[in-house]
Coordinates of C-alpha atoms in Angstrom, one line a residue:
Chain A
M1 CA 138.3 -65.7 19.4
A2 CA 137.3 -62.6 17.4
E3 CA 140.1 -60.3 16.3
R4 CA 140.6 -57.5 18.8
F5 CA 140.4 -53.8 17.7
P6 CA 143.7 -52.1 17.6
P7 CA 144.4 -49.7 20.4
E8 CA 144.6 -46.6 18.1
L9 CA 140.9 -47.3 17.1
L10 CA 139.9 -47.6 20.7
K11 CA 141.6 -44.5 21.9
G12 CA 139.1 -41.9 20.9
T13 CA 136.0 -44.0 21.7
T14 CA 136.7 -45.4 25.2
D15 CA 135.0 -42.5 27.0
L16 CA 131.9 -42.9 24.8
V17 CA 131.8 -46.6 25.3
V18 CA 132.2 -46.4 29.1
L19 CA 129.6 -43.7 29.4
A20 CA 127.2 -45.8 27.3
V21 CA 127.6 -49.0 29.3
L22 CA 127.4 -47.2 32.6
A23 CA 124.3 -45.4 31.5
R24 CA 122.6 -48.8 31.3
E25 CA 123.7 -50.2 34.6
R26 CA 125.9 -49.5 37.6
L27 CA 129.1 -51.5 37.6
H28 CA 132.4 -51.7 39.4
G29 CA 135.7 -51.7 37.4
Y30 CA 136.2 -55.4 36.9
A31 CA 132.6 -56.0 35.9
L32 CA 132.8 -53.1 33.5
I33 CA 135.7 -54.7 31.7
Q34 CA 133.9 -58.0 31.5
R35 CA 130.8 -56.3 30.1
L36 CA 132.8 -54.5 27.5
R37 CA 134.3 -57.8 26.4
E38 CA 131.0 -59.7 26.4
S39 CA 129.1 -57.0 24.5
S40 CA 131.8 -56.6 21.8
G41 CA 132.4 -60.4 21.4
D42 CA 135.8 -60.0 23.1
R43 CA 137.0 -57.5 20.6
F44 CA 136.9 -54.4 22.8
R45 CA 139.7 -54.9 25.2
I46 CA 141.2 -51.9 26.9
N47 CA 144.3 -52.0 29.1
E48 CA 142.7 -52.9 32.4
G49 CA 144.9 -50.7 34.5
S50 CA 144.1 -47.6 32.3
L51 CA 140.4 -47.9 33.1
Y52 CA 140.7 -46.5 36.6
P53 CA 142.3 -43.2 35.8
L54 CA 139.7 -42.9 33.1
L55 CA 136.8 -43.6 35.5
H56 CA 138.3 -41.0 37.9
R57 CA 138.6 -38.4 35.2
L58 CA 135.0 -38.9 34.1
E59 CA 133.9 -38.8 37.8
R60 CA 135.8 -35.5 38.3
A61 CA 134.0 -34.2 35.2
K62 CA 130.7 -35.1 36.9
W63 CA 129.8 -37.4 34.1
L64 CA 130.0 -40.5 36.4
R65 CA 128.9 -40.9 39.9
A66 CA 130.7 -43.4 42.2
R67 CA 129.0 -45.2 45.0
E68 CA 130.6 -47.3 47.6
Q69 CA 128.7 -50.5 48.6
E70 CA 129.6 -53.2 51.0
A71 CA 129.7 -56.6 49.3
G72 CA 131.1 -59.7 50.9
G73 CA 132.7 -57.8 53.7
R74 CA 134.5 -55.5 51.3
V75 CA 133.6 -51.9 50.3
R76 CA 133.3 -51.9 46.5
K77 CA 133.2 -48.7 44.4
S78 CA 130.7 -48.9 41.5
Y79 CA 130.0 -46.3 38.9
E80 CA 127.0 -45.0 36.9
T81 CA 126.5 -42.3 34.4
T82 CA 124.9 -39.1 35.7
A83 CA 122.4 -36.9 34.0
A84 CA 125.2 -34.6 32.8
G85 CA 127.0 -37.7 31.6
K86 CA 124.0 -38.8 29.6
K87 CA 123.9 -35.4 27.9
E88 CA 127.6 -35.8 27.1
L89 CA 126.9 -39.3 25.9
A90 CA 124.2 -38.0 23.5
R91 CA 126.5 -35.3 22.2
R92 CA 129.4 -37.8 21.7
T93 CA 127.1 -40.3 20.1
R94 CA 126.0 -37.7 17.5
E95 CA 129.6 -36.8 17.0
W96 CA 130.6 -40.5 16.6
E97 CA 127.8 -41.2 14.1
A98 CA 128.8 -38.2 12.0
F99 CA 132.4 -39.4 12.1
R100 CA 131.5 -43.0 11.3
D101 CA 129.3 -41.8 8.3
A102 CA 132.1 -39.6 7.0
V103 CA 134.6 -42.5 7.2
Q104 CA 132.1 -44.8 5.6
D105 CA 131.6 -42.4 2.8
L106 CA 135.3 -42.1 2.3
V107 CA 136.3 -45.7 2.4
A108 CA 133.2 -47.3 0.7
P109 CA 133.8 -48.4 -2.9
H110 CA 131.8 -46.3 -5.4
P111 CA 131.0 -47.8 -8.8
D112 CA 130.9 -44.4 -10.6
S113 CA 133.7 -42.1 -9.8
S114 CA 131.6 -39.1 -11.0
E115 CA 129.3 -39.7 -8.0
R116 CA 132.0 -39.3 -5.4
P117 CA 130.4 -38.8 -2.1
S118 CA 130.2 -35.6 -0.2
G119 CA 129.7 -35.0 3.5
N120 CA 126.2 -33.8 2.8
R121 CA 125.1 -37.0 1.3
E122 CA 121.9 -38.4 2.8
R123 CA 122.8 -41.0 5.4
S124 CA 121.5 -44.5 5.2
P125 CA 119.0 -45.5 7.8
R126 CA 120.2 -47.4 10.8
Chain B
M1 CA 160.7 -59.7 34.6
K2 CA 160.1 -58.5 38.1
P3 CA 158.2 -60.8 40.5
V4 CA 154.5 -60.1 40.2
L5 CA 154.0 -58.3 43.6
Q6 CA 156.9 -56.0 42.8
R7 CA 155.2 -55.1 39.5
I8 CA 152.0 -54.1 41.5
D9 CA 154.2 -52.1 43.9
A10 CA 155.9 -50.4 41.0
I11 CA 152.6 -49.1 39.7
L12 CA 151.6 -47.6 43.0
A13 CA 155.1 -46.5 43.9
R14 CA 154.3 -42.8 44.2
I15 CA 150.8 -43.0 45.6
P16 CA 150.8 -42.6 49.4
A17 CA 148.4 -45.0 51.2
D18 CA 147.9 -42.5 54.1
S19 CA 145.7 -40.2 52.0
R20 CA 142.1 -40.7 51.2
S21 CA 142.6 -40.4 47.4
G22 CA 145.6 -42.7 47.5
R23 CA 143.8 -45.3 49.5
K24 CA 140.9 -45.3 47.0
I25 CA 143.4 -46.0 44.2
H26 CA 145.2 -48.7 46.1
G27 CA 141.8 -50.3 47.1
E28 CA 140.4 -50.3 43.6
M29 CA 143.5 -51.9 42.1
V30 CA 143.6 -54.6 44.8
D31 CA 139.9 -55.2 44.3
H32 CA 140.3 -55.4 40.6
L33 CA 143.2 -57.9 40.8
G34 CA 141.3 -59.9 43.4
D35 CA 138.3 -60.2 41.1
A36 CA 140.5 -61.0 38.1
V37 CA 142.4 -63.7 40.0
A38 CA 139.2 -65.2 41.4
A39 CA 137.7 -65.4 38.0
R40 CA 140.7 -67.1 36.5
V41 CA 141.0 -69.6 39.4
A42 CA 137.3 -70.4 39.0
E43 CA 138.1 -71.3 35.4
G44 CA 140.7 -73.7 36.6
E45 CA 143.9 -71.7 36.5
A46 CA 146.5 -72.1 39.2
Y47 CA 146.6 -69.3 41.7
E48 CA 150.2 -68.1 40.9
A49 CA 149.6 -68.2 37.1
A50 CA 146.2 -66.4 37.6
L51 CA 147.9 -63.6 39.5
E52 CA 150.7 -63.3 36.9
H53 CA 148.1 -63.1 34.1
A54 CA 145.9 -60.7 36.0
V55 CA 148.8 -58.3 36.4
D56 CA 149.8 -58.8 32.7
D57 CA 146.3 -57.8 31.7
F58 CA 146.4 -54.9 34.1
G59 CA 149.2 -53.3 32.0
P60 CA 152.9 -52.4 32.1
A61 CA 154.1 -50.8 35.3
D62 CA 156.2 -48.2 33.6
E63 CA 153.2 -46.9 31.6
L64 CA 150.7 -47.1 34.5
E65 CA 152.9 -45.6 37.2
P66 CA 152.9 -42.0 35.8
A67 CA 149.2 -42.3 34.7
Y68 CA 148.2 -43.4 38.3
Y69 CA 150.4 -40.6 39.8
R70 CA 148.8 -38.0 37.6
D71 CA 145.3 -39.4 38.5
Y72 CA 146.2 -39.2 42.2
V73 CA 147.5 -35.6 42.0
R74 CA 144.4 -34.5 40.1
S75 CA 142.1 -36.3 42.5
R76 CA 143.7 -34.8 45.6
Y77 CA 144.9 -31.4 44.6
L78 CA 142.9 -28.6 43.2
L79 CA 144.8 -26.7 40.5
G80 CA 147.7 -29.0 41.2
F81 CA 148.6 -27.6 44.7
V82 CA 145.5 -27.0 46.9
D83 CA 145.1 -30.1 49.0
R84 CA 141.4 -30.9 48.9
E85 CA 141.8 -33.6 51.6
A86 CA 143.5 -31.3 54.0
F87 CA 140.7 -28.8 53.6
G88 CA 138.0 -31.4 54.0
D89 CA 139.3 -33.2 57.1
G90 CA 140.6 -30.3 59.1
R91 CA 144.3 -30.7 58.5
L92 CA 144.5 -27.3 56.7
L93 CA 142.8 -25.7 59.7
R94 CA 145.3 -27.4 62.0
S95 CA 148.3 -26.3 59.9
L96 CA 146.9 -22.8 59.9
G97 CA 146.5 -22.9 63.6
I98 CA 150.0 -24.1 64.1
T99 CA 151.4 -21.4 61.8
L100 CA 149.5 -18.6 63.5
L101 CA 150.4 -19.9 67.0
L102 CA 154.1 -20.0 66.2
L103 CA 154.0 -16.6 64.5
G104 CA 152.2 -15.2 67.6
V105 CA 154.7 -16.8 69.9
L106 CA 157.6 -15.2 68.0
C107 CA 156.1 -11.8 67.5
Y108 CA 154.1 -11.4 70.8
Q109 CA 156.3 -13.4 73.2
V110 CA 159.9 -13.9 72.2
L111 CA 160.8 -10.7 70.4
P112 CA 159.1 -8.2 72.9
T113 CA 160.2 -10.2 75.9
V114 CA 163.9 -10.3 74.9
A115 CA 163.7 -6.6 73.9
A116 CA 162.0 -5.5 77.1
H117 CA 164.1 -7.6 79.4
A118 CA 167.4 -6.8 77.7
G119 CA 166.4 -3.1 77.8
S120 CA 165.4 -3.3 81.5
M121 CA 168.5 -5.1 82.5
A122 CA 170.7 -2.5 80.8
L123 CA 168.7 0.2 82.5
V124 CA 169.0 -1.4 85.9
H125 CA 172.7 -2.0 85.4
A126 CA 173.2 1.7 84.6
L127 CA 171.1 2.8 87.5
L128 CA 172.8 0.6 90.0
T129 CA 176.3 1.4 89.0
S130 CA 177.0 5.0 88.1
A131 CA 173.8 6.9 88.0
L132 CA 172.7 6.0 91.5
Q133 CA 175.4 8.4 92.8
D134 CA 173.1 11.2 91.7
P135 CA 169.4 10.6 92.3
G136 CA 168.3 13.4 90.0
S137 CA 170.3 12.1 87.2
A138 CA 168.9 8.6 87.9
R139 CA 165.4 9.8 87.5
G140 CA 166.1 11.5 84.3
L141 CA 167.9 8.5 83.0
M142 CA 164.9 6.3 83.9
E143 CA 162.4 8.6 82.2
T144 CA 164.5 8.7 79.0
A145 CA 165.1 5.0 79.1
V146 CA 161.4 4.2 79.5
E147 CA 160.6 6.2 76.4
Q148 CA 163.4 5.0 74.3
T149 CA 164.2 1.4 75.4
L150 CA 160.8 0.1 76.4
P151 CA 158.4 1.5 73.9
F152 CA 155.8 -1.3 74.1
E153 CA 154.2 0.0 77.3
L154 CA 153.5 3.4 75.8
D155 CA 149.9 3.3 74.8
P156 CA 150.0 4.6 71.2
R157 CA 152.7 2.0 70.4
L158 CA 151.3 -0.8 72.4
G159 CA 148.8 -1.5 69.6
A160 CA 151.7 -2.6 67.5
V161 CA 152.3 -5.7 69.5
R162 CA 148.7 -6.6 70.6
P163 CA 147.5 -7.9 67.2
W164 CA 150.2 -10.6 67.4
G165 CA 148.6 -11.7 70.7
V166 CA 145.3 -12.0 68.9
V167 CA 147.0 -14.0 66.1
M168 CA 148.5 -16.3 68.7
G169 CA 145.1 -16.8 70.5
V170 CA 143.3 -17.5 67.2
G171 CA 146.1 -20.0 66.3
L172 CA 145.8 -21.8 69.5
L173 CA 142.0 -22.0 69.2
L174 CA 142.1 -23.4 65.6
F175 CA 144.8 -25.9 66.6
V176 CA 142.8 -27.2 69.5
V177 CA 139.6 -27.5 67.6
A178 CA 141.1 -29.1 64.6
G179 CA 143.2 -31.4 66.8
A180 CA 140.1 -32.5 68.7
R181 CA 138.6 -33.6 65.3
S182 CA 141.7 -35.7 64.7
L183 CA 141.4 -37.3 68.1
R184 CA 137.8 -38.0 67.4
R185 CA 138.8 -40.1 64.4
L186 CA 140.5 -42.5 66.8
R187 CA 136.9 -43.7 67.4
M188 CA 136.7 -41.9 70.7
S189 CA 133.0 -41.4 71.3
V190 CA 133.2 -37.6 71.8
S191 CA 129.9 -35.9 71.8
G192 CA 129.2 -32.4 70.4
A193 CA 129.0 -31.0 73.9
E194 CA 132.4 -32.5 74.7
L195 CA 133.9 -31.0 71.6
L196 CA 132.4 -27.7 72.6
L197 CA 134.0 -28.0 76.0
L198 CA 137.3 -28.7 74.3
G199 CA 136.8 -25.6 72.1
L200 CA 136.1 -23.5 75.3
L201 CA 139.2 -24.8 76.9
G202 CA 141.2 -23.8 73.9
A203 CA 139.5 -20.4 74.0
G204 CA 140.3 -20.1 77.7
G205 CA 144.0 -20.9 77.0
A206 CA 144.0 -18.3 74.2
V207 CA 142.4 -15.6 76.4
S208 CA 144.7 -16.4 79.2
L209 CA 147.8 -16.0 77.1
L210 CA 146.3 -12.8 75.5
T211 CA 145.4 -11.1 78.7
T212 CA 148.0 -12.1 81.2
V213 CA 151.2 -12.4 79.2
D214 CA 152.6 -9.2 78.1
P215 CA 156.2 -9.4 79.2
S216 CA 157.2 -5.9 78.2
R217 CA 154.4 -4.5 80.4
Y218 CA 155.7 -6.3 83.5
A219 CA 159.3 -5.4 82.9
L220 CA 158.5 -1.7 82.6
A221 CA 156.0 -1.6 85.4
F222 CA 158.4 -3.3 87.7
I223 CA 161.3 -1.0 86.9
A224 CA 159.0 2.0 87.1
G225 CA 157.6 0.7 90.4
V226 CA 161.0 0.5 91.9
F227 CA 162.5 3.7 90.7
L228 CA 159.4 5.9 90.1
P229 CA 157.1 4.9 93.0
V230 CA 154.9 7.9 92.4
A231 CA 154.4 7.3 88.7
D232 CA 151.0 6.5 87.5
D233 CA 151.1 2.8 86.7
P234 CA 148.2 1.4 84.8
A235 CA 149.9 -2.0 84.5
R236 CA 149.2 -2.8 88.1
D237 CA 145.4 -2.6 87.6
G238 CA 143.8 -5.9 87.4
L239 CA 147.1 -7.9 87.9
E240 CA 145.6 -9.9 90.7
A241 CA 142.5 -10.8 88.7
Q242 CA 144.7 -11.8 85.7
G243 CA 146.8 -14.0 87.9
V244 CA 143.8 -15.8 89.3
F245 CA 142.4 -16.2 85.7
A246 CA 145.7 -17.6 84.4
W247 CA 145.9 -20.0 87.3
W248 CA 142.5 -21.4 86.7
T249 CA 143.0 -21.6 83.0
S250 CA 146.2 -23.6 83.5
V251 CA 144.3 -26.0 85.9
A252 CA 141.5 -26.3 83.3
V253 CA 143.8 -27.0 80.4
V254 CA 145.6 -29.7 82.4
A255 CA 142.3 -31.2 83.7
G256 CA 140.9 -31.1 80.1
G257 CA 144.0 -32.9 78.8
V258 CA 143.7 -35.6 81.5
W259 CA 140.0 -36.0 80.8
I260 CA 140.6 -36.4 77.0
W261 CA 143.2 -39.2 77.5
F262 CA 141.0 -40.8 80.2
R263 CA 138.1 -40.9 77.8
A264 CA 140.3 -42.3 75.0
W265 CA 141.5 -45.0 77.4
R266 CA 137.9 -45.8 78.5
A267 CA 136.9 -46.0 74.8
G268 CA 139.3 -48.8 74.3
V269 CA 141.7 -47.0 71.9
A270 CA 144.6 -49.3 71.4
D271 CA 147.1 -46.6 70.4
T272 CA 148.6 -46.2 73.8
F273 CA 151.9 -45.0 72.5
L274 CA 150.1 -42.2 70.6
L275 CA 148.1 -41.4 73.8
R276 CA 151.2 -41.3 75.9
Q277 CA 152.9 -39.0 73.4
G278 CA 149.8 -36.8 73.3
A279 CA 149.6 -36.6 77.1
F280 CA 153.2 -35.7 77.4
W281 CA 153.0 -32.8 74.9
L282 CA 149.7 -31.6 76.4
L283 CA 151.4 -31.4 79.7
V284 CA 154.3 -29.4 78.2
L285 CA 151.7 -27.1 76.6
A286 CA 150.0 -26.5 79.9
L287 CA 153.3 -26.0 81.8
S288 CA 154.4 -23.5 79.1
I289 CA 151.2 -21.5 79.4
H290 CA 151.5 -21.6 83.2
W291 CA 155.1 -20.4 83.1
M292 CA 154.3 -17.6 80.7
S293 CA 151.2 -16.6 82.6
H294 CA 153.0 -16.3 86.0
P295 CA 155.9 -13.9 85.6
L296 CA 157.9 -13.3 88.8
L297 CA 157.6 -9.6 88.1
R298 CA 153.8 -9.7 88.6
D299 CA 154.2 -11.2 92.0
G300 CA 156.9 -8.6 92.7
L301 CA 154.5 -5.8 91.7
L302 CA 151.7 -7.2 93.9
R303 CA 154.1 -7.3 96.8
M304 CA 155.3 -3.8 96.1
A305 CA 151.7 -2.6 96.0
E306 CA 151.5 -3.4 99.7
D307 CA 155.0 -2.4 100.6
P308 CA 157.0 -0.2 98.2
D309 CA 160.3 -1.4 99.7
A310 CA 159.4 -5.1 99.5
I311 CA 161.9 -5.6 96.6
P312 CA 165.4 -4.1 97.1
P313 CA 167.0 -2.9 93.9
A314 CA 169.7 -5.5 94.2
Q315 CA 167.2 -8.2 93.5
I316 CA 165.9 -6.6 90.4
H317 CA 168.4 -8.2 88.1
G318 CA 167.6 -11.6 89.5
L319 CA 163.9 -11.2 88.9
L320 CA 164.4 -9.9 85.4
T321 CA 166.7 -12.8 84.6
G322 CA 164.3 -15.3 86.1
D323 CA 161.4 -14.0 84.1
L324 CA 163.4 -13.8 80.9
T325 CA 164.4 -17.5 81.4
R326 CA 160.7 -18.3 82.1
F327 CA 159.5 -16.6 79.0
V328 CA 162.1 -18.1 76.7
A329 CA 161.7 -21.6 78.3
G330 CA 157.9 -21.2 78.0
S331 CA 158.1 -20.1 74.4
V332 CA 160.4 -23.0 73.5
G333 CA 158.0 -25.3 75.4
L334 CA 155.0 -23.9 73.6
V335 CA 156.6 -24.3 70.2
A336 CA 157.8 -27.9 71.0
A337 CA 154.3 -28.8 72.4
T338 CA 152.6 -27.3 69.3
L339 CA 154.8 -29.3 66.9
G340 CA 154.6 -32.4 69.1
L341 CA 150.9 -32.3 69.3
G342 CA 150.7 -31.6 65.6
R343 CA 152.6 -34.8 65.0
V344 CA 150.3 -36.7 67.3
F345 CA 147.2 -35.4 65.5
A346 CA 148.8 -36.3 62.1
A347 CA 149.5 -39.8 63.4
A348 CA 145.9 -40.0 64.5
D349 CA 144.9 -39.1 61.0
R350 CA 147.1 -41.8 59.5
V351 CA 145.7 -44.4 61.9
F352 CA 142.2 -43.3 60.9
L353 CA 143.0 -43.6 57.2
A354 CA 144.7 -47.0 57.7
R355 CA 141.6 -48.3 59.3
G356 CA 139.7 -47.5 56.1
G357 CA 138.8 -43.8 56.8

C-alpha cells in the first residue's frame, strides 16, 4: 500500500480536489471517497466523516449542486460541480500551481548557489 | 471504547431528526455507513467487524460532533438565527399568526372587556345604591362615568382599540392558512379549491370576531340604554345583522372543521390521535368564537329596542357578570385552542418529516 499523505498536506487542498473530481462526474459521498482513493493510489484519504460538512459548505457556496436520486429504493444525494464551481476550480488550480512551483523552487537542490531561484523563474513545462 | 452504535449516536447527538436539514445529515451518514459496510462485507469481512471499521474510518465522534452541529446550524439558519426551514414550509407564518392572534386577544378582547365591564359594574352599583335616590344626580353621574370610565365607545378614541382587532383577524387568517398547509402534509388530498375554502372560513372567523365582538361597546350601549333611553345610540345599529353573521360564521367554522377531519379520515390518514386532538381544539376554537360573538348584552339591547322596560335595572349586574365570564372564558378558550392547534400542526410537520419529507 502506498504511503498516505499526512493530514496537514491535505488540509489546504481538499476543496480543490473535491471540486476537480466532481467536475468530471456526479458522485455521492461514499463513491467520491472511493474515487479519491483510487485516483491517488490510496494515498489521498480524508477523514470520511469530515467529507459531508465540506460538501455542504461547497453546496452553500453554490460551487456544488446536490441532486437527489432514487436508487434501490433509497433516495441518494449526489453532487456535481456547478459552473461557478468550475470557475472557482480554475482559480484554485492556478493558485495551487503557483504554490507548487514556488515550493519546488525552494526545496529543489541547486548545483550553483549563485543561481538561487526566484519566484519569477520560468516554470518548467508540464 | 463505546459500542459502535453509540459512537454513531454521539456524532449526531445535537442534530434533530425532525428538521429537514437534520434529516439530510442523518440520511447521508446512514447511507455512507451502509455503503462502507456493504463494500467491506463484499470483500469477506464479518458484518460486526465491517461496521466497526466503517465507523473507525468515519472519524472520531468527539471531533465530528461539533463539526456536524456547525454544519447543521449553517444549513438551517441564515446568519445563525433565521430559520430557513420555518420560512420555507410555513412554520414561520403559523408562528406569526399565533403571535398576532394572541396579541389581538389580549389587547382587543381581554383588556377592554375587563376595563369596560369593571367600569360598568362600578357604575351600576353606584346608580343602584345611592344615586338612584336623586334621578338628576344619577343622570349626571351616568354622563360623567360614560366619558371617564368607558372611553372606548367614544368615537375619537375607539380607533385606539380597533387596530388590535385587525391584528387579531390577520393572525387568525395566517394561522388557519399555514395550519391547513401542515394538515395537507399528512397526505390528505386537499385540492387548491378546498384550501381556498379553508382560507375563506378563516377569513369569515376573523371578520366575525372583528365586527361582532367589541365588548366595551355592548357594555356601554347597554348601560346607556337602561339609564339614558333617549340617548343617541349608534351601537344598536346593525346589531341584529351582526348576530346573524356571527351565528353563521360559527356554524361554518364548525362545519369546516368536521369536514376537514372527515376528509382526513377518508384519505386513510392513520394518525387518529392527532386527528382527535385537532378536532377537539377546533371545537374549542369554534365555541370560543361563538361565545365571544354572542354577548348577553346584545340580546338585551335587541329586546330593549322593542320594549325599553324589558330589562329591569336589578338584572343589569347579572348580565354584565355573565358577559364578563363569557368573554374571559372565550378568550381563555381561544388562547388554549390556538396553542393546542399549533401543537397539532407542529406534530403534523414532524410526522411529515419522519416520513421522509
